[in-house]
GROMACS .gro file of C-alpha atoms in nm:
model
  364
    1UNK     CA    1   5.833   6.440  -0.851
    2UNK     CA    2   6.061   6.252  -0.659
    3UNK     CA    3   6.055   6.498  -0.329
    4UNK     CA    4   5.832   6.702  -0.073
    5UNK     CA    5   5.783   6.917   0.169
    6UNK     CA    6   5.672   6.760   0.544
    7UNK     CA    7   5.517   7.016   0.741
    8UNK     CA    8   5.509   7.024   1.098
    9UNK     CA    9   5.298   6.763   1.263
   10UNK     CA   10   5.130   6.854   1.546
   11UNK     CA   11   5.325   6.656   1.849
   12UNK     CA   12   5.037   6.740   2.083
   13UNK     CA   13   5.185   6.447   2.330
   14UNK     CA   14   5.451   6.425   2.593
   15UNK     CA   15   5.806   6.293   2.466
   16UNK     CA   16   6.040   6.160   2.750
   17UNK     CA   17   6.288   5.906   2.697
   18UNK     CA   18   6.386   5.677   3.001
   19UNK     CA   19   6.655   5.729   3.235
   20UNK     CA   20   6.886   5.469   3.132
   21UNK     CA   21   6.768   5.500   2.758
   22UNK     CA   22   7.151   5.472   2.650
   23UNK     CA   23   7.210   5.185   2.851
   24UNK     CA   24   6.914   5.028   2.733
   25UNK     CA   25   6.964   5.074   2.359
   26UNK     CA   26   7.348   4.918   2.394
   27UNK     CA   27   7.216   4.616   2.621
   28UNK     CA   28   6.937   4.574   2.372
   29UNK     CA   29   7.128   4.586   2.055
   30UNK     CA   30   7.399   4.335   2.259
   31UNK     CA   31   7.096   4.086   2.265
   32UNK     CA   32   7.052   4.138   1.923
   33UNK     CA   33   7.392   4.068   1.832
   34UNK     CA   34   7.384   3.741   1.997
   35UNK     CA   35   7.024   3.573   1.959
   36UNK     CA   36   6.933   3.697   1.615
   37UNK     CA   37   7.273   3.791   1.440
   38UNK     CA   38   7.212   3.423   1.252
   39UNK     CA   39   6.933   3.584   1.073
   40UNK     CA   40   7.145   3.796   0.880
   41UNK     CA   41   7.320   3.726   0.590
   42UNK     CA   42   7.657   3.920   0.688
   43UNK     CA   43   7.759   4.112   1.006
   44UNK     CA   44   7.775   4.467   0.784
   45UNK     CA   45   7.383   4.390   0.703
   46UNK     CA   46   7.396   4.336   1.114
   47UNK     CA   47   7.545   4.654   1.211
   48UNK     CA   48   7.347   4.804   0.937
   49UNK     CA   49   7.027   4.699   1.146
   50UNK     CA   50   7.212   4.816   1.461
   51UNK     CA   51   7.304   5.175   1.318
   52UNK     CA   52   6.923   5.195   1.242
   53UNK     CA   53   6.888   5.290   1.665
   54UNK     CA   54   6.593   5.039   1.655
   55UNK     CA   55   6.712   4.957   2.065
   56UNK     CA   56   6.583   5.347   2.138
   57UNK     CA   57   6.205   5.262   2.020
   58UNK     CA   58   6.144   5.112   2.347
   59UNK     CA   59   6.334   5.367   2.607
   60UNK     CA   60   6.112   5.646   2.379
   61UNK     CA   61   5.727   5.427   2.442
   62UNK     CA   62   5.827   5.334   2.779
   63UNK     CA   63   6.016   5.619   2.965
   64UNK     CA   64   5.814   5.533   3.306
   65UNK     CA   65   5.917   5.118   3.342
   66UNK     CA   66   6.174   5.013   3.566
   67UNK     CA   67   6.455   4.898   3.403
   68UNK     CA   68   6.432   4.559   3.331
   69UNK     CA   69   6.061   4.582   3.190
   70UNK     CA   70   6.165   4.861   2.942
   71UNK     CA   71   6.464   4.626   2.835
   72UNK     CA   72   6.206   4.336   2.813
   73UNK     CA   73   6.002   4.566   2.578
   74UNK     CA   74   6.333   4.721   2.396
   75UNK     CA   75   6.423   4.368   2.293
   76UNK     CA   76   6.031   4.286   2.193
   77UNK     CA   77   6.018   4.583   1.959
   78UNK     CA   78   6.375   4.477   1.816
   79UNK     CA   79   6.267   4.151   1.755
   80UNK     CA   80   5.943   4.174   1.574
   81UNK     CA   81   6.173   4.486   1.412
   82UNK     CA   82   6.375   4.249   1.283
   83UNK     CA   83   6.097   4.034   1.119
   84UNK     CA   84   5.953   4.342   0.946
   85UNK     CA   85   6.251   4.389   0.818
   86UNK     CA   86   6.267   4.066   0.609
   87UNK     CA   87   5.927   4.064   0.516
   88UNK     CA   88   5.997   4.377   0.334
   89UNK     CA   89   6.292   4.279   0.198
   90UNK     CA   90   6.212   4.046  -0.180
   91UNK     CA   91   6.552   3.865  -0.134
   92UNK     CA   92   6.468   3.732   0.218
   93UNK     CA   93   6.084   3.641   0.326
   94UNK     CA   94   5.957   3.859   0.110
   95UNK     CA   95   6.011   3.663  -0.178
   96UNK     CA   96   5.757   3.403  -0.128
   97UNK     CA   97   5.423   3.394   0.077
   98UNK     CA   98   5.466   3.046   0.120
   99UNK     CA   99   5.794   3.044   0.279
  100UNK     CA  100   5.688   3.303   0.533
  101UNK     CA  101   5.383   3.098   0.631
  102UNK     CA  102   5.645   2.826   0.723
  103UNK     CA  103   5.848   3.027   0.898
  104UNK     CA  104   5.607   3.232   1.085
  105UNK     CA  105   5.400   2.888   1.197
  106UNK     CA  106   5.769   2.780   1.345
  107UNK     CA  107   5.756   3.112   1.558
  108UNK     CA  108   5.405   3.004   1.674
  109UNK     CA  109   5.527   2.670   1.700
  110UNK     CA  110   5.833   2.783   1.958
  111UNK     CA  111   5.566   3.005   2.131
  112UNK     CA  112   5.328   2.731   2.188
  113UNK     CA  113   5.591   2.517   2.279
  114UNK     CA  114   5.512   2.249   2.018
  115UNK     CA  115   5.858   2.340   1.842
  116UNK     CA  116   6.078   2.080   1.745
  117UNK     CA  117   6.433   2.238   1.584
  118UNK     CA  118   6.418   2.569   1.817
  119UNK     CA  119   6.760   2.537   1.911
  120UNK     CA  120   6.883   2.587   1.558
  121UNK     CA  121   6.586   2.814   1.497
  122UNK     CA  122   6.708   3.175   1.563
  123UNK     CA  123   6.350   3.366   1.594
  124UNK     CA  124   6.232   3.074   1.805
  125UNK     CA  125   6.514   3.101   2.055
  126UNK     CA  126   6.517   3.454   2.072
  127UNK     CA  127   6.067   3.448   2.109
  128UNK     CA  128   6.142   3.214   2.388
  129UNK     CA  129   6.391   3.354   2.588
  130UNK     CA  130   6.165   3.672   2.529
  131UNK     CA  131   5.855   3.497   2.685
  132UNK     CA  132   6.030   3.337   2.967
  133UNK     CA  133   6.109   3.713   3.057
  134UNK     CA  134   5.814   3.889   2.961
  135UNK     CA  135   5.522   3.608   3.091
  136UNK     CA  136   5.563   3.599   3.438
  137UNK     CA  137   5.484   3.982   3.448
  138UNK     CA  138   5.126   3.934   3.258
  139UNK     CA  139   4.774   3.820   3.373
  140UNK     CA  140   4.628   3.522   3.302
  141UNK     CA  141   4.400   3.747   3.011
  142UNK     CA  142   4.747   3.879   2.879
  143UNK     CA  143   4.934   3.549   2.825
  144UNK     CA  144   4.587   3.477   2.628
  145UNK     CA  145   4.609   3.818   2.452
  146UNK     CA  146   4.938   3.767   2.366
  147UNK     CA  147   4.950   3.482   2.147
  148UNK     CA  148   4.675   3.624   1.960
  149UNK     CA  149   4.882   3.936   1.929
  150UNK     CA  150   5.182   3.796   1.817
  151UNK     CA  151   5.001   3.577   1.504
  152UNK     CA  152   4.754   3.870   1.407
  153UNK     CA  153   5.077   4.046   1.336
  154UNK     CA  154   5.260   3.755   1.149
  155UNK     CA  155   4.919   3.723   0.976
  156UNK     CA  156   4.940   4.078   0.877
  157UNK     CA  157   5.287   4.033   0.754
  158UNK     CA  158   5.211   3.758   0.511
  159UNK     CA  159   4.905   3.995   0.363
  160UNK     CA  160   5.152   4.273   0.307
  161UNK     CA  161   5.358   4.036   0.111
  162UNK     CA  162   5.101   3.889  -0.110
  163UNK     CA  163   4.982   4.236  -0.176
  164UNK     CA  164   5.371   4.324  -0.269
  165UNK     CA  165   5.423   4.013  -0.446
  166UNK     CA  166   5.083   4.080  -0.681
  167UNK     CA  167   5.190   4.427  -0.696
  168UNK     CA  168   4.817   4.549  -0.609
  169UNK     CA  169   4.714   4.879  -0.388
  170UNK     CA  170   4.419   4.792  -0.121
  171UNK     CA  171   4.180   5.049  -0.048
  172UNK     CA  172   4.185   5.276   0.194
  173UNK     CA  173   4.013   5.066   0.503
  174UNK     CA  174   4.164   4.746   0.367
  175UNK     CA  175   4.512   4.930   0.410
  176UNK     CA  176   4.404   4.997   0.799
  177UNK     CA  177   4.251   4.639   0.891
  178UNK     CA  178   4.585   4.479   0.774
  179UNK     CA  179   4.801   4.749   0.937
  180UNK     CA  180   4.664   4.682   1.243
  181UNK     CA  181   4.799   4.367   1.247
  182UNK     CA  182   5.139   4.378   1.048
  183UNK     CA  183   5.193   4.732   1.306
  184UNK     CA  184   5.130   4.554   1.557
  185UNK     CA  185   4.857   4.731   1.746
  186UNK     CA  186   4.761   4.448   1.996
  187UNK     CA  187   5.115   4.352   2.102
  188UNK     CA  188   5.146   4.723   2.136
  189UNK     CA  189   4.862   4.778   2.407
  190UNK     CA  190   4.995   4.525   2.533
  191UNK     CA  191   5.375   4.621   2.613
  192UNK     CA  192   5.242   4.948   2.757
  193UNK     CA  193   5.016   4.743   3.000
  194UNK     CA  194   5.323   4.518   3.083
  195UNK     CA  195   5.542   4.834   3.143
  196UNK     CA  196   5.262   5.008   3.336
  197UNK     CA  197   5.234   4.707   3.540
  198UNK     CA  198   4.843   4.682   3.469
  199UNK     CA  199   4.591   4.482   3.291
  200UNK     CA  200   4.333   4.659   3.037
  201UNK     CA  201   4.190   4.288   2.985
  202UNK     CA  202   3.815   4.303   2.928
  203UNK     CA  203   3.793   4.685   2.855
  204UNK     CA  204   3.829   4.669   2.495
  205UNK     CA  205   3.487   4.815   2.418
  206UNK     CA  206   3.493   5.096   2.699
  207UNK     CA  207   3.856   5.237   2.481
  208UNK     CA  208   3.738   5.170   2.147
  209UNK     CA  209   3.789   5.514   2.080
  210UNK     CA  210   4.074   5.532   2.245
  211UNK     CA  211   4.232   5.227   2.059
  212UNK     CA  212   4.099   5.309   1.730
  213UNK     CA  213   4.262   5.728   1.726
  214UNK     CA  214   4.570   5.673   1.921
  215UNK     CA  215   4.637   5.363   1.640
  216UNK     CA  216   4.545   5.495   1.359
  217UNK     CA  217   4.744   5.809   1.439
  218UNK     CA  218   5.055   5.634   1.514
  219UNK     CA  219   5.008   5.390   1.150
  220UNK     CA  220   4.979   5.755   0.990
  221UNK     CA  221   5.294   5.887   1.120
  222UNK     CA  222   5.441   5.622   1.028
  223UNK     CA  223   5.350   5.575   0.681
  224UNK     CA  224   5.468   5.960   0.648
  225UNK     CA  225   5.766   5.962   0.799
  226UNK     CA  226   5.890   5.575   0.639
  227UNK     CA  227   5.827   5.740   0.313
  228UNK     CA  228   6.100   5.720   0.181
  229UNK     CA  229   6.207   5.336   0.286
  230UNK     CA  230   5.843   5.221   0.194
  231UNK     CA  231   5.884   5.416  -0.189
  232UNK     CA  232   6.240   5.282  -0.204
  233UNK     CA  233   6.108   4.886  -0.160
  234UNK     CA  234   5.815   4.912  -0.367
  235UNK     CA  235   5.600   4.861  -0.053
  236UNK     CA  236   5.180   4.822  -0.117
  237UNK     CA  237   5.052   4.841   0.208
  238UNK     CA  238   5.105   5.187   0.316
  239UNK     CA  239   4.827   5.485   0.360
  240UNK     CA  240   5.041   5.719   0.124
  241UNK     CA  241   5.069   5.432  -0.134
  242UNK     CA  242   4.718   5.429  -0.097
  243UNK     CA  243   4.619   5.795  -0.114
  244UNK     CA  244   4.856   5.833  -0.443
  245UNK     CA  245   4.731   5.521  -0.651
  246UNK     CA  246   4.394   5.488  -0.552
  247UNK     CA  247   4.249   5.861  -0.506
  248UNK     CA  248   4.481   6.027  -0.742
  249UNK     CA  249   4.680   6.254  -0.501
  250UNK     CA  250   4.996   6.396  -0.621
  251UNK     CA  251   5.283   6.359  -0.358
  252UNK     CA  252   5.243   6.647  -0.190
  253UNK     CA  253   4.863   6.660  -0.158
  254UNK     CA  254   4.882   6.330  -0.049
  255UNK     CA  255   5.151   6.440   0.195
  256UNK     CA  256   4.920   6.721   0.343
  257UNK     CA  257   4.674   6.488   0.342
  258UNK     CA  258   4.839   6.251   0.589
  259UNK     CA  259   4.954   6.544   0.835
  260UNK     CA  260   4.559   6.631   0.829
  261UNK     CA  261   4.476   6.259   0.928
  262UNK     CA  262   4.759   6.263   1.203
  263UNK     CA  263   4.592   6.595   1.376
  264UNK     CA  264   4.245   6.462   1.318
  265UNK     CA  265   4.333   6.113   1.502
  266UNK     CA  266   4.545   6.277   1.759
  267UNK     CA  267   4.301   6.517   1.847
  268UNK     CA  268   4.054   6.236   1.812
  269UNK     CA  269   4.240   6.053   2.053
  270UNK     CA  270   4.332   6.360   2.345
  271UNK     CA  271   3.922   6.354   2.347
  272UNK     CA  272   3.821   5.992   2.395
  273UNK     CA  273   4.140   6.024   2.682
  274UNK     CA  274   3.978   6.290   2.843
  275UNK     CA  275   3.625   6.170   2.793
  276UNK     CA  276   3.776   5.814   2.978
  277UNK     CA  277   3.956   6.019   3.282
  278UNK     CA  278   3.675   6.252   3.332
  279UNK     CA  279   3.401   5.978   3.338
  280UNK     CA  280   3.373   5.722   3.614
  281UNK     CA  281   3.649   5.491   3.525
  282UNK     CA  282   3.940   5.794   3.532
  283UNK     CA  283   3.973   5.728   3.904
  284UNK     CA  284   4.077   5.417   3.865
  285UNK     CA  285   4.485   5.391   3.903
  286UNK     CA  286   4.534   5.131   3.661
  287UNK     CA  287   4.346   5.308   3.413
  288UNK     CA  288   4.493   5.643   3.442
  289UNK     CA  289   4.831   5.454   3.429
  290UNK     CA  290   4.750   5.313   3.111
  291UNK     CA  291   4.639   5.630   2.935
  292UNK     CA  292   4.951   5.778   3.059
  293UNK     CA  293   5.143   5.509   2.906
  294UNK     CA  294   4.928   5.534   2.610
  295UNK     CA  295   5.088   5.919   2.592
  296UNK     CA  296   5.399   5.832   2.588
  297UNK     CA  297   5.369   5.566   2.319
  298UNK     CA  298   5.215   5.792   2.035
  299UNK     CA  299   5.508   6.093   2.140
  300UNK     CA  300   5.791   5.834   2.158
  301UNK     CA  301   5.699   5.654   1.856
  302UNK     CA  302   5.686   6.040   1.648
  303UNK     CA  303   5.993   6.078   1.811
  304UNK     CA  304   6.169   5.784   1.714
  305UNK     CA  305   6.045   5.780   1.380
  306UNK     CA  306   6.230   6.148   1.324
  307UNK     CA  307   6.564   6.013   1.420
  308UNK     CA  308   6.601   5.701   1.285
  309UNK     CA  309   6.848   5.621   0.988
  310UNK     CA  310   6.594   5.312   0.923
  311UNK     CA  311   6.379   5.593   0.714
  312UNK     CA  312   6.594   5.858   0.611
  313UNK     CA  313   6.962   5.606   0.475
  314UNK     CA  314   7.211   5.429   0.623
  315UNK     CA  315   7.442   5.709   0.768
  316UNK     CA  316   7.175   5.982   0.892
  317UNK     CA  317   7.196   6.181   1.193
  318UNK     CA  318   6.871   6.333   1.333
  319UNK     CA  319   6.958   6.724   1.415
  320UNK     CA  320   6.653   6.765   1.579
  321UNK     CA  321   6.477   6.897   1.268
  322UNK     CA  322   6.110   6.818   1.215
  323UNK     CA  323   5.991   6.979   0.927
  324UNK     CA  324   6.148   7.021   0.554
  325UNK     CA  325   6.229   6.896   0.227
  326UNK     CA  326   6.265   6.560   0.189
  327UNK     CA  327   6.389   6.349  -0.094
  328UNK     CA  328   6.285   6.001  -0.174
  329UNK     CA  329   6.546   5.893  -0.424
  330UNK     CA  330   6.856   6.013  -0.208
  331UNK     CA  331   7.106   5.771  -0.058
  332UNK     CA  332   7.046   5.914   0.245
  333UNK     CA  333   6.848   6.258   0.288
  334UNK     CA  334   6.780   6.455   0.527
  335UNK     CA  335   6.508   6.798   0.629
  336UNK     CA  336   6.593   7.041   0.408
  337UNK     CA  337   6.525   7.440   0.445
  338UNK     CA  338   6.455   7.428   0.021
  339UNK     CA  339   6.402   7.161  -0.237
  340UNK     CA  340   6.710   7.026  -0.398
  341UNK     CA  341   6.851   7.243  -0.723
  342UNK     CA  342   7.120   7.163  -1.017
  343UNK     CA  343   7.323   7.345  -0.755
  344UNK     CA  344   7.347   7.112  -0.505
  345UNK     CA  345   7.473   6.828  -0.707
  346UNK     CA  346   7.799   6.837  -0.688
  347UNK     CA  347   7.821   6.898  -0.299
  348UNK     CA  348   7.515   6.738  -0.133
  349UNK     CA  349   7.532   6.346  -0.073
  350UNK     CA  350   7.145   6.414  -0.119
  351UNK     CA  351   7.167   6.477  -0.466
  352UNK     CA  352   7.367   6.177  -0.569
  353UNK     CA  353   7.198   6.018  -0.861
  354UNK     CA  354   6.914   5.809  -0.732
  355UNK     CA  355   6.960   5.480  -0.625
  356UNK     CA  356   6.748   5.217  -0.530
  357UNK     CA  357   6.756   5.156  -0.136
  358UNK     CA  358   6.881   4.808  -0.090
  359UNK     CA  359   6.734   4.618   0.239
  360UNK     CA  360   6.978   4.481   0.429
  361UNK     CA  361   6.952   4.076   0.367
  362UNK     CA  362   6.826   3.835   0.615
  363UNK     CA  363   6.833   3.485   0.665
  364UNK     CA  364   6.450   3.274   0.646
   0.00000   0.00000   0.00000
């Protein structure tokens, strides 16, 4: 069974996207062009990147930053986009733990500043023009937060690719632990502090619960709705990979099992929000600014997640559609009213014969 049926997920957050959210996505993807188009083997596999609208992720988590800090953070999510996107991919680094590791400890290298062949080094230019932009906008407690962000998430990349590489299937609250890092759930917080201009530093235990739902919802989504990309590259680390190989689920129980764990952590999460603005810290600006922001993230990143051609093929166009038939074999598919029949063959590009989704290739 090679298709299924996503039912509507509950969307019980605000979606907004920014102002200049065009603008932003064509300055961002400009930046892309120019400080990490070495990392790609060809410019098609770069404008196959580009068509994937990564540049909108940030106008959709961000819709309340001034301009330049929702830039900042539309280039941040493009970059560590584009490092995802190799580790998934076996002909670039994720071919070989090893040669990740040495990569990824030049990127920490260049952050540090203890970098020695940056200038030829594309992810260490483009993570240091990044932090000359981003840094002076952070406390003290963030710059400190931050580098500890950025390697729990390399560190959470190289795990996914020894699980991939060993062709094993974690359990259920391994598969969380390491996608909280390789999601990137502390750089996360942290780009919707830096675009609320405020500083959650310290409060980690008071939103616990708040962390923990609003996360877990949004690596749940997204597990769901990458389907389809993750099935295609024989990806391990993923909650429906999980559900399927090690609790039995066919594909669509373990589909409606997902959309049950999205409302549970979203409604999960609406609660601890609530419980935080109606207790004696919800008076606080910064903190009601955060929560806000916090909002915006999980609806954006829903949002962004239905329209992207990075999880549905290389030519989609989102019509708005959020619920439907989905195939996991097609070149490119799209939400369907009914399952795919002999019928459609001849005149749906979704019923192509099956082919393997090829990454686009990077450079290490």
């Amino acid at each position: 069974m090679t298709e299924f049926f996503l039912p509507e997920l509950p969307r019980l957050l605000p979606v907004a996207y920014h102002p200049k959210a065009a603008q932003i996505e064509f300055r961002s993807n400009g930046w892309v062009g120019r400080r990490l188009g070495d990392c790609f083997v060809s410019e098609e596999d770069l404008l196959c990147f580009l068509r994937q609208r990564n540049g909108l992720y940030g106008p959709l988590t961000v819709p309340y930053a001034d301009e330049q800090r929702a830039l900042d953070v539309a280039d941040w999510y493009q970059y560590v986009t584009v490092i995802d996107s190799l580790v998934s991919d076996r002909s670039a680094l994720g071919a070989d733990e090893a040669s990740a590791r040495e990569v990824f400890a030049g990127i920490m290298d260049d952050f540090h500043g203890d970098g020695g062949g940056s200038e030829t080094f594309p992810y260490g230019v483009a993570g240091k023009e990044l932090w000359r932009r981003i840094s002076p906008g952070l406390a003290p407690g963030q710059i400190r937060r931050f580098a500890g962000a950025l390697e729990a998430f390399l560190r959470g990349c190289v795990t996914e690719i020894r699980f991939k590489l060993t062709e094993r299937v974690p359990d259920y609250e391994t598969c969380m632990t390491v996608r909280q890092d390789s999601f990137g759930c502390d750089f996360i917080r942290l780009m919707t502090e830096y675009a609320a201009g405020v500083d959650m530093t310290g409060h980690d235990r008071l939103l616990a619960d708040v962390h923990t739902h609003c996360m877990r919802q949004m690596i749940t989504v997204n597990d769901l709705l990458s389907w389809r990309k993750e099935y295609a590259q024989d990806d391990r680390m993923t909650v429906a990979r999980v559900l399927i190989e090690r609790e039995g689920l066919a594909l669509q129980q373990c589909v409606d099992r997902l959309r049950e764990l999205v409302e549970h952590h979203e409604r999960a999460y609406i609660a601890a929000r609530d419980q935080m603005l109606n207790g004696p810290h919800g008076t606080r600006a910064d903190m009601r600014a955060y929560l806000n922001g916090l909002d915006h993230l999980i609806g954006g990143s829903a949002e962004f997640e239905y329209l992207t051609p990075r999880y549905f093929g290389d030519g989609y166009v989102w019509d708005g559609s959020t619920s439907g038939w989905i195939s996991l074999t097609a070149p490119v598919t799209r939400f369907r009213t009914r399952p795919t029949t002999d019928a459609d063959v001849d005149t749906d590009v979704e019923s192509s014969p099956p082919q393997a989704a090829t990454p686009f290739a990077t450079r290490s």
